[in-house]
mmCIF file of C-alpha atoms and ligand atoms in Angstrom:
data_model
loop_
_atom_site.group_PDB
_atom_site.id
_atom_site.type_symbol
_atom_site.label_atom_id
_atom_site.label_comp_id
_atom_site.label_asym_id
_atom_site.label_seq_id
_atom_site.Cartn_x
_atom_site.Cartn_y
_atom_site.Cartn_z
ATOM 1 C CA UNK L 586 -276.874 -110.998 -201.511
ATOM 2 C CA UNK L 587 -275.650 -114.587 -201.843
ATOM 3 C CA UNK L 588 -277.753 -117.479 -201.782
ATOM 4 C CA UNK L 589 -276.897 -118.731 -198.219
ATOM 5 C CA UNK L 590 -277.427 -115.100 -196.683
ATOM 6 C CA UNK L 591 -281.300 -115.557 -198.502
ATOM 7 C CA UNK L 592 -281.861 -118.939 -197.343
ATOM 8 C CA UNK L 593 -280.543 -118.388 -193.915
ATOM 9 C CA UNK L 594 -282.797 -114.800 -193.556
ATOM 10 C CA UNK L 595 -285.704 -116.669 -194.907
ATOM 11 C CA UNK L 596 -285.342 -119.137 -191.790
ATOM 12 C CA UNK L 597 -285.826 -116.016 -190.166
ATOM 13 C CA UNK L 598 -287.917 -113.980 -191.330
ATOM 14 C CA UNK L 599 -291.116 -115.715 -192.943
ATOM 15 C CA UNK L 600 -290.734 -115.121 -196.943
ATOM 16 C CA UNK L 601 -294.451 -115.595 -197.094
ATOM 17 C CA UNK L 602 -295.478 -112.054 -194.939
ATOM 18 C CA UNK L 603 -292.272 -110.902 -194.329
ATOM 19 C CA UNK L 604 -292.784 -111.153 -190.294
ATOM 20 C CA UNK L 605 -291.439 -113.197 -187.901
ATOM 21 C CA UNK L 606 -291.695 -114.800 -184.382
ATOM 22 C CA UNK L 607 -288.168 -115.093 -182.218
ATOM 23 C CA UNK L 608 -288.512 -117.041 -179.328
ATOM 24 C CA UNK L 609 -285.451 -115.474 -177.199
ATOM 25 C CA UNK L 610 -284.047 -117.803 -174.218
ATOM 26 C CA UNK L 611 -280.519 -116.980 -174.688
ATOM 27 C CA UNK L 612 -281.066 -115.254 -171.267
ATOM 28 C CA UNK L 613 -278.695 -117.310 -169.086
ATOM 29 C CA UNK L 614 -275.720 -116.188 -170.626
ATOM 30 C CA UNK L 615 -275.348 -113.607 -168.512
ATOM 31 C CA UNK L 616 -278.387 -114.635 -165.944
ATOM 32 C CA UNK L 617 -277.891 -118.511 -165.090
ATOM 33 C CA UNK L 618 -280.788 -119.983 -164.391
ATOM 34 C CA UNK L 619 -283.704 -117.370 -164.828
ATOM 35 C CA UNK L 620 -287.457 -117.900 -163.825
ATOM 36 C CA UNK L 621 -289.097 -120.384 -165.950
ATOM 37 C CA UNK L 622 -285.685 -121.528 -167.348
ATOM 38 C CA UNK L 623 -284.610 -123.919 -164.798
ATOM 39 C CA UNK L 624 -285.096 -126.458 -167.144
ATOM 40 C CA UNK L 625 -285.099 -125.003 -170.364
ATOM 41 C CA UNK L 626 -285.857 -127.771 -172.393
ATOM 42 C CA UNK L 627 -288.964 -128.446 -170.139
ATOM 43 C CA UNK L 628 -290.630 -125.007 -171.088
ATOM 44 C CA UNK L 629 -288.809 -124.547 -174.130
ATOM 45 C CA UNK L 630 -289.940 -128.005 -176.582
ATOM 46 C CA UNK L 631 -293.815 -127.543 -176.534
ATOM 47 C CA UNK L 632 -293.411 -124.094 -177.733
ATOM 48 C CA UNK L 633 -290.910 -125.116 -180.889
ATOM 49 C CA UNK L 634 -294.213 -125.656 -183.215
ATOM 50 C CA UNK L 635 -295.310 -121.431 -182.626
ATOM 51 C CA UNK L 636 -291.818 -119.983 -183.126
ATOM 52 C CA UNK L 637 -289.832 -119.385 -186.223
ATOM 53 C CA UNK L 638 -286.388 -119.421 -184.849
ATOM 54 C CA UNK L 639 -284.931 -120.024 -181.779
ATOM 55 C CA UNK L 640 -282.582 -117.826 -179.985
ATOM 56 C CA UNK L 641 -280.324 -119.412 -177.817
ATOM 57 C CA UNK L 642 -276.820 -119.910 -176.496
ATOM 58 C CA UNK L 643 -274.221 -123.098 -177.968
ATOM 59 C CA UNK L 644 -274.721 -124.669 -174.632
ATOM 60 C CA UNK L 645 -278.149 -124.756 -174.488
ATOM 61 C CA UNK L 646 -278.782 -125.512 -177.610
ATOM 62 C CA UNK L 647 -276.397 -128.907 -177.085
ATOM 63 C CA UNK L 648 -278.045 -129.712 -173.427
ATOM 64 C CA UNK L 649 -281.820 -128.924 -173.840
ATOM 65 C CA UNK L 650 -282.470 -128.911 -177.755
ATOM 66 C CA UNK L 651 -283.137 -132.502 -179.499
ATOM 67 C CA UNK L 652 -280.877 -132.619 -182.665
ATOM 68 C CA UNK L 653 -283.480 -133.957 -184.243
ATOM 69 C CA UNK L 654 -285.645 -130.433 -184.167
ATOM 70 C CA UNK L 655 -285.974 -128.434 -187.593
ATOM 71 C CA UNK L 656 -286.306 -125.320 -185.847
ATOM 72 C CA UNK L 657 -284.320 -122.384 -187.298
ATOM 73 C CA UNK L 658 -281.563 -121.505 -184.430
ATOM 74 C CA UNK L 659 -279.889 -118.262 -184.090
ATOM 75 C CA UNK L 660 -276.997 -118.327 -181.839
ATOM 76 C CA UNK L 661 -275.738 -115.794 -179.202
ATOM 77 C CA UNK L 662 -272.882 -115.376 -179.788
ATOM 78 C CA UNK L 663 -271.734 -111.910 -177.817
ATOM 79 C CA UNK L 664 -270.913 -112.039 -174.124
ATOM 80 C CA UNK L 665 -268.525 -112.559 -171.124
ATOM 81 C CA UNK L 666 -269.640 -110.764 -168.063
ATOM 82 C CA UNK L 667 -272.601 -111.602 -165.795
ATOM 83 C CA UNK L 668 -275.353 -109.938 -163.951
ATOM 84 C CA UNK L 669 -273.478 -109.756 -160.830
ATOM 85 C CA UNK L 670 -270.512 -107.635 -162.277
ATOM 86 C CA UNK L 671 -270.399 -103.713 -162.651
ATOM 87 C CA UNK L 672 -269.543 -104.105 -166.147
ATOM 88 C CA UNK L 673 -272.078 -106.149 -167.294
ATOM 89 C CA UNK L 674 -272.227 -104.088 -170.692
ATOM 90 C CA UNK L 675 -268.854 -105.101 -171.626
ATOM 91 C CA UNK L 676 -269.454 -108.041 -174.243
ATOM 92 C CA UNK L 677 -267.309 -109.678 -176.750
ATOM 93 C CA UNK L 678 -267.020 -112.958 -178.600
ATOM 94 C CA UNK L 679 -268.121 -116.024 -176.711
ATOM 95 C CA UNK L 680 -268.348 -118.539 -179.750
ATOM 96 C CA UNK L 681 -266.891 -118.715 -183.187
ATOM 97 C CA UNK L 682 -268.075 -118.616 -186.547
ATOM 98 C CA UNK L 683 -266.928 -122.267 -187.010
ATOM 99 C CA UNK L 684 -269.084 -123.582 -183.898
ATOM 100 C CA UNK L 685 -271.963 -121.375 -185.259
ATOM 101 C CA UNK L 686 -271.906 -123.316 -189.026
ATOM 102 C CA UNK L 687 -270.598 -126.393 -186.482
ATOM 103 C CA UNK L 688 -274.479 -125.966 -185.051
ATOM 104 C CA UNK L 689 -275.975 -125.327 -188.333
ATOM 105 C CA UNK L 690 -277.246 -121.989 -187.333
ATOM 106 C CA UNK L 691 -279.201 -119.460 -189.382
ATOM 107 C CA UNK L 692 -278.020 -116.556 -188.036
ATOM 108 C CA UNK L 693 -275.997 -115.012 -184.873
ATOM 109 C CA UNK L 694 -276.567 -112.452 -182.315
ATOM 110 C CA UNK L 695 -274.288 -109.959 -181.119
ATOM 111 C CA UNK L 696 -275.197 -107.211 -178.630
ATOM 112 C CA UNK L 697 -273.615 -103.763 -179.146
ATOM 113 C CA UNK L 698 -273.897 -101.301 -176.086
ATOM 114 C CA UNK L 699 -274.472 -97.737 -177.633
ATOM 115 C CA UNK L 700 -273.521 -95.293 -175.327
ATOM 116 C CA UNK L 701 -271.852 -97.667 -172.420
ATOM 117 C CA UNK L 702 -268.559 -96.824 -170.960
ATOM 118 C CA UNK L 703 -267.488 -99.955 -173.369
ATOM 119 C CA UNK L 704 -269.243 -99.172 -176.577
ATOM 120 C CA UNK L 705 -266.114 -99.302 -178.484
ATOM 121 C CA UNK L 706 -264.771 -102.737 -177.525
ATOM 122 C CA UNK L 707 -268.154 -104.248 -178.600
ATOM 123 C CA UNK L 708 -269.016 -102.046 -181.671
ATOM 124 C CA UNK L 709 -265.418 -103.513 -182.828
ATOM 125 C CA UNK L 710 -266.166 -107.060 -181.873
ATOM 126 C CA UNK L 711 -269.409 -106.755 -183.793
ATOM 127 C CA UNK L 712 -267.698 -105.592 -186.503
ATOM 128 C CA UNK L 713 -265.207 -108.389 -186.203
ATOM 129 C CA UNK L 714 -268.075 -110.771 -186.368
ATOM 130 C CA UNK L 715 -269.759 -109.694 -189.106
ATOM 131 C CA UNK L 716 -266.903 -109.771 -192.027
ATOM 132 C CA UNK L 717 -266.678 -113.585 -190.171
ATOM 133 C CA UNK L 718 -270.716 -114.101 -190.605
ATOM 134 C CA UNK L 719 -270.708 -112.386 -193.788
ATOM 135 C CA UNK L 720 -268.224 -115.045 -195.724
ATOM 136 C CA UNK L 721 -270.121 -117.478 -194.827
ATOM 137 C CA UNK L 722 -273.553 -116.075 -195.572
ATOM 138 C CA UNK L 723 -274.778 -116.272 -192.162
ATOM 139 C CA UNK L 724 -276.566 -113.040 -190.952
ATOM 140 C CA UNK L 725 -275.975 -111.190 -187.972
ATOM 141 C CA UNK L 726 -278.806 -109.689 -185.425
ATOM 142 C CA UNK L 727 -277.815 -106.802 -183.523
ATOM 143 C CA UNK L 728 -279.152 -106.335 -180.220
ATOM 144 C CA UNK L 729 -279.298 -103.198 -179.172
ATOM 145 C CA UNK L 730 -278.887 -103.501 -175.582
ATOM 146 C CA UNK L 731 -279.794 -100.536 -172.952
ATOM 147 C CA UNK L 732 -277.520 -99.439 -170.705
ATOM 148 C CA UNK L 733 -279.145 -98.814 -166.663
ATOM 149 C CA UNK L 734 -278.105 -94.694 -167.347
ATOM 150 C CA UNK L 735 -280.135 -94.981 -170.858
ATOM 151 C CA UNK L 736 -283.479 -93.852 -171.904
ATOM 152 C CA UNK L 737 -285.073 -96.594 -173.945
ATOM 153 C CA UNK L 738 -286.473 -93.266 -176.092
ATOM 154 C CA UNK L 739 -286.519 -93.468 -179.623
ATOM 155 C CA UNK L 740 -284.128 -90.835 -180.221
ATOM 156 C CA UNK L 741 -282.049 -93.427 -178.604
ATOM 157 C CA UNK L 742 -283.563 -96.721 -180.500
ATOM 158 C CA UNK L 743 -282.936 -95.157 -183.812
ATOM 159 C CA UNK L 744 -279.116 -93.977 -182.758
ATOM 160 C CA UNK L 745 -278.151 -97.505 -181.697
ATOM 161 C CA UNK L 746 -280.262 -98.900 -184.389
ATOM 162 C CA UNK L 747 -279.272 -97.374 -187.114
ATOM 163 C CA UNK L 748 -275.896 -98.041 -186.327
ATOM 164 C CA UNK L 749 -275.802 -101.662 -185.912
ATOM 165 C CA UNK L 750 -277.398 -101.547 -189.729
ATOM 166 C CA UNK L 751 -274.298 -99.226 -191.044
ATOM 167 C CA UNK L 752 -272.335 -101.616 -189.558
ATOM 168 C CA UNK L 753 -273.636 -104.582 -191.045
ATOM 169 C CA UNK L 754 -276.394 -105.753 -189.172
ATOM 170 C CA UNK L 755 -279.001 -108.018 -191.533
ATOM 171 C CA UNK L 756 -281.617 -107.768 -188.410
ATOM 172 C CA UNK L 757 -281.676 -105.362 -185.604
ATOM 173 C CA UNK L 758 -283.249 -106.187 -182.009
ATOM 174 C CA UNK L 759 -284.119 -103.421 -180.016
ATOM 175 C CA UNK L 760 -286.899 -102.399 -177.960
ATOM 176 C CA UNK L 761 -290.064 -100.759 -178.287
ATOM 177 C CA UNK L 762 -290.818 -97.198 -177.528
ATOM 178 C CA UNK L 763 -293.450 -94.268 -177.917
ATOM 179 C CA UNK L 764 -292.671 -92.968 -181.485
ATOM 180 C CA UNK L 765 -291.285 -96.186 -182.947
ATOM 181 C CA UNK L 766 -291.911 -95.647 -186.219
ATOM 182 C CA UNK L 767 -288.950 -93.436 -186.273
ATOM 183 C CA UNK L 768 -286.677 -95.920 -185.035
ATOM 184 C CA UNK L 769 -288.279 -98.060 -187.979
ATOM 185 C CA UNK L 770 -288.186 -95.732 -190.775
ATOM 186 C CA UNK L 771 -284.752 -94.356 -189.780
ATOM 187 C CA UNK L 772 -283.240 -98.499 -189.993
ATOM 188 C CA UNK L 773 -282.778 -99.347 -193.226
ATOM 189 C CA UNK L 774 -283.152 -103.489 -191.897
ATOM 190 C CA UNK L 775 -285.873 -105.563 -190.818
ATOM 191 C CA UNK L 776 -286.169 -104.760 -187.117
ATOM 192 C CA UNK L 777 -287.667 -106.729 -184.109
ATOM 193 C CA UNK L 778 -288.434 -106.015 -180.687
ATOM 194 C CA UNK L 779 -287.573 -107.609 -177.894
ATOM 195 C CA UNK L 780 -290.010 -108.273 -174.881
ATOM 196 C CA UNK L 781 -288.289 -107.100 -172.286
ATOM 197 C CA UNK L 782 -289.161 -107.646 -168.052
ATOM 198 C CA UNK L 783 -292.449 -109.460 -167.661
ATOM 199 C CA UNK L 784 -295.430 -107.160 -168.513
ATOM 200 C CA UNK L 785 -298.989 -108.492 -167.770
ATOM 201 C CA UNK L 786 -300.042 -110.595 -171.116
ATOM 202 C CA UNK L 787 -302.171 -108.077 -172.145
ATOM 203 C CA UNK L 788 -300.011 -104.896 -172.077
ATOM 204 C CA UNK L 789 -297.218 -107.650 -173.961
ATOM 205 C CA UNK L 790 -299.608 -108.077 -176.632
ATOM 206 C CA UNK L 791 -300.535 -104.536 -177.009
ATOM 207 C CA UNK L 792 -296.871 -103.739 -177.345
ATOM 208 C CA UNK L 793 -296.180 -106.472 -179.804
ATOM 209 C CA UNK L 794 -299.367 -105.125 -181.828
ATOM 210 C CA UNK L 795 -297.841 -101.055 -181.295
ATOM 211 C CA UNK L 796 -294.576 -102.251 -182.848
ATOM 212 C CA UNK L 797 -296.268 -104.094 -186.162
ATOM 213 C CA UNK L 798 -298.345 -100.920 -186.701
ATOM 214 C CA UNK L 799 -294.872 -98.928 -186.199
ATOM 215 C CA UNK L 800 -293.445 -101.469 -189.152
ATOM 216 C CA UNK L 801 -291.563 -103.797 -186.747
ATOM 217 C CA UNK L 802 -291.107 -106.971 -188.665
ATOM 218 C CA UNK L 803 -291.749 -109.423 -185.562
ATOM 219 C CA UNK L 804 -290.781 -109.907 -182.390
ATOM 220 C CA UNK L 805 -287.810 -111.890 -180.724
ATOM 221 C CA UNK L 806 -289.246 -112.310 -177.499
ATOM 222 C CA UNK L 807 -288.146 -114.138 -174.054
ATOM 223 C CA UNK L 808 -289.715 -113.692 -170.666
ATOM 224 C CA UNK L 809 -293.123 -112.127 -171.749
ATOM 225 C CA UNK L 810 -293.818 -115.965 -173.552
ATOM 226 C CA UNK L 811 -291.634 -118.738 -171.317
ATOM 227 C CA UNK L 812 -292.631 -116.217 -167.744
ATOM 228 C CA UNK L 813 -296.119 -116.193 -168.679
ATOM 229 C CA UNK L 814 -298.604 -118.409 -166.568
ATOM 230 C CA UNK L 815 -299.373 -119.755 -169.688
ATOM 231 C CA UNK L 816 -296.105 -119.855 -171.852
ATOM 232 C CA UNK L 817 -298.302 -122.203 -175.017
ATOM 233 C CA UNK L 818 -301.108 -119.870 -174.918
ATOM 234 C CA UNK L 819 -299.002 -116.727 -174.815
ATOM 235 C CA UNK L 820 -296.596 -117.638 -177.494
ATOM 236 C CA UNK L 821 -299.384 -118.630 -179.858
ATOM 237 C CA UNK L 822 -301.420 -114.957 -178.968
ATOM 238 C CA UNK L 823 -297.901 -113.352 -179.848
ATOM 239 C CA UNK L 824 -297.862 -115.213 -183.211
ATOM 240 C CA UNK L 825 -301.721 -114.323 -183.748
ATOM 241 C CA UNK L 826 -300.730 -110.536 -183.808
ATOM 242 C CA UNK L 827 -297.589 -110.888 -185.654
ATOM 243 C CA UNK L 828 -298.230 -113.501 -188.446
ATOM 244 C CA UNK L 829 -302.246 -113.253 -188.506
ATOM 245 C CA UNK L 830 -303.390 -109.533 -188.037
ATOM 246 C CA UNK L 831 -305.222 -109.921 -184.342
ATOM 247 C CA UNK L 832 -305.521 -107.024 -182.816
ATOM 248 C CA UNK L 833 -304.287 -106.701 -178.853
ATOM 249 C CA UNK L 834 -307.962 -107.613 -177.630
ATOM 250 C CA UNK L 835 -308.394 -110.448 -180.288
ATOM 251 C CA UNK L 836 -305.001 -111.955 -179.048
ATOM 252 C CA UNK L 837 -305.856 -111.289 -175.217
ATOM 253 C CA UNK L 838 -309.091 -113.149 -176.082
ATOM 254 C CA UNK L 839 -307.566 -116.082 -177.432
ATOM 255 C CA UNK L 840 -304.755 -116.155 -174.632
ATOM 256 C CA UNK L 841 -307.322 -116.479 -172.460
ATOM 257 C CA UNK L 842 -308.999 -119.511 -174.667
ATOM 258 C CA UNK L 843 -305.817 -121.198 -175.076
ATOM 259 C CA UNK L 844 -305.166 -120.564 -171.106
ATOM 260 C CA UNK L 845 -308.207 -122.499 -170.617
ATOM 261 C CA UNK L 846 -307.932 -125.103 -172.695
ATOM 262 C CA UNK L 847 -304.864 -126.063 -171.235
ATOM 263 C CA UNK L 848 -305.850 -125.916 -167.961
ATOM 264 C CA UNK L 849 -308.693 -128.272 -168.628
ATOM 265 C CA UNK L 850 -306.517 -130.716 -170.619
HETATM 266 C C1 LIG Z 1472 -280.332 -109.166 -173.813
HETATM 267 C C2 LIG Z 1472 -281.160 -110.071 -174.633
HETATM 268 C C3 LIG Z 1472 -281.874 -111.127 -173.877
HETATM 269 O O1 LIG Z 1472 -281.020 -112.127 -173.508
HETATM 270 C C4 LIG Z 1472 -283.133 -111.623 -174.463
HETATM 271 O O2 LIG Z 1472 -282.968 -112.128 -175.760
HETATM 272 C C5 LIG Z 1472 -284.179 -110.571 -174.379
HETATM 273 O O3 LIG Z 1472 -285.441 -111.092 -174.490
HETATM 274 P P1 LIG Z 1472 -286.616 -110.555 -173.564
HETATM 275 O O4 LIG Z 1472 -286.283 -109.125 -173.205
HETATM 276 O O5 LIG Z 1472 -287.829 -110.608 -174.446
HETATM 277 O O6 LIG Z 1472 -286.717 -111.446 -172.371
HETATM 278 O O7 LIG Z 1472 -281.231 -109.926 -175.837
HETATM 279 O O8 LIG Z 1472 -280.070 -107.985 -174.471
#
């Protein structure tokens, strides 16, 4: 592995304990303007200092993101159909390479839909993307995305998973299931789970701690931080269980803390 591909991973993916905090709001890609993104630079900024990277589309990085920030950004750069249309798992390139090292990302995402009527077009386009990333030592995340019809089981997880690994994934996103482990030990890359809908804050933090037992390496997480009542307080429970070894309760505890503080302040 070249040196770029290292330094760009270990923007990722902390080299101190190997784990890392994603702070996904690369939702409006294919949402618009989602709950609690309206103005994403509004909810977004104050929690910069608790993430590692940021995961986010070219345009919002450009309108909401000061230039100035030295937080890690990994771009999304997979889609092309919205929530509103049938197809909405048919994804393929929506920025370039160039524009990525343009916006001096660390990394890109690409979502691959395992088992969607369209799986092909966006394994290739993947594909495509990588041997692009790869030359210029940029690494990819997969996203494992779920179709409606598909059980989120981790017979599954590990199918789509380990796939978007043999096909040149550095980092796979998926989400979190009973039996993760499997999903885990079967993905021969760092993998992170996504947050999915909003979940109270406890169960969130329970499933954040379930998936770094399993061996998950971190989270990269959207609406269970920026949807929370307390989007500060969450994000910096989230990076309690991931970076600092709280368990769910210790984190829930110290949501609740932080929730107050702010409230008070
Ligand atoms: C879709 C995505 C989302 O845009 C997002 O990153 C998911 O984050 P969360 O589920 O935690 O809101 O990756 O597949």
């Amino acid at each position: 592995m070249g040196w770029g591909m290292r330094n760009r991973l270990s923007k990722i993916i902390c080299p101190e304990d190997g784990k890392t905090v994603m702070l996904a709001v690369d939702h409006g890609y294919f949402l618009g303007p989602t709950t609690g993104l309206e103005n994403l630079g509004k909810t977004v900024i104050p929690l910069l200092p608790y993430a590692d990277t940021l995961m986010l589309t070219r345009g919002a990085l450009r309108y909401y993101i000061p230039p100035e920030s030295d937080i890690p950004i990994v771009l999304r750069v997979s889609g092309g159909t919205s929530i509103l249309n049938k197809n909405l798992l048919h994804e393929g390139i929506i920025t370039s390479m160039e524009e990525a090292i343009r916006l001096n990302a660390v990394g890109v995402a690409f979502s691959i839909l395992v088992g969607a009527e369209f799986e092909r077009d966006t394994i290739l386009a993947f594909t495509q993307v990588v041997d692009e990333a790869e030359r210029y030592g940029i690494p990819v995340v997969a996203v494992t995305a779920v179709g409606r019809e598909m059980t989120k089981d981790a017979k599954y997880l590990s199918l789509a998973s380990r796939m978007a690994a043999e096909l040149g994934a550095r980092i796979v996103k998926t989400y979190y299931c009973e039996e993760f482990e499997k999903v885990v030990e079967t993905c021969p890359v760092p993998v992170v789970i996504a947050g999915g809908k909003k979940i109270p804050e406890k169960d969130a933090l329970e499933m954040t701690y379930n998936a770094i037992q399993a061996g998950a390496v971190g989270v990269d997480m959207g609406r269970n931080i920026f949807q929370s009542e307390s989007p500060v307080a969450m994000i910096k429970a989230v990076r309690a269980v991931v970076h600092d070894n709280f368990t769910a309760d210790e984190a829930y505890q110290l949501f609740l803390e932080e929730k107050k503080k702010e409230e008070g302040s």
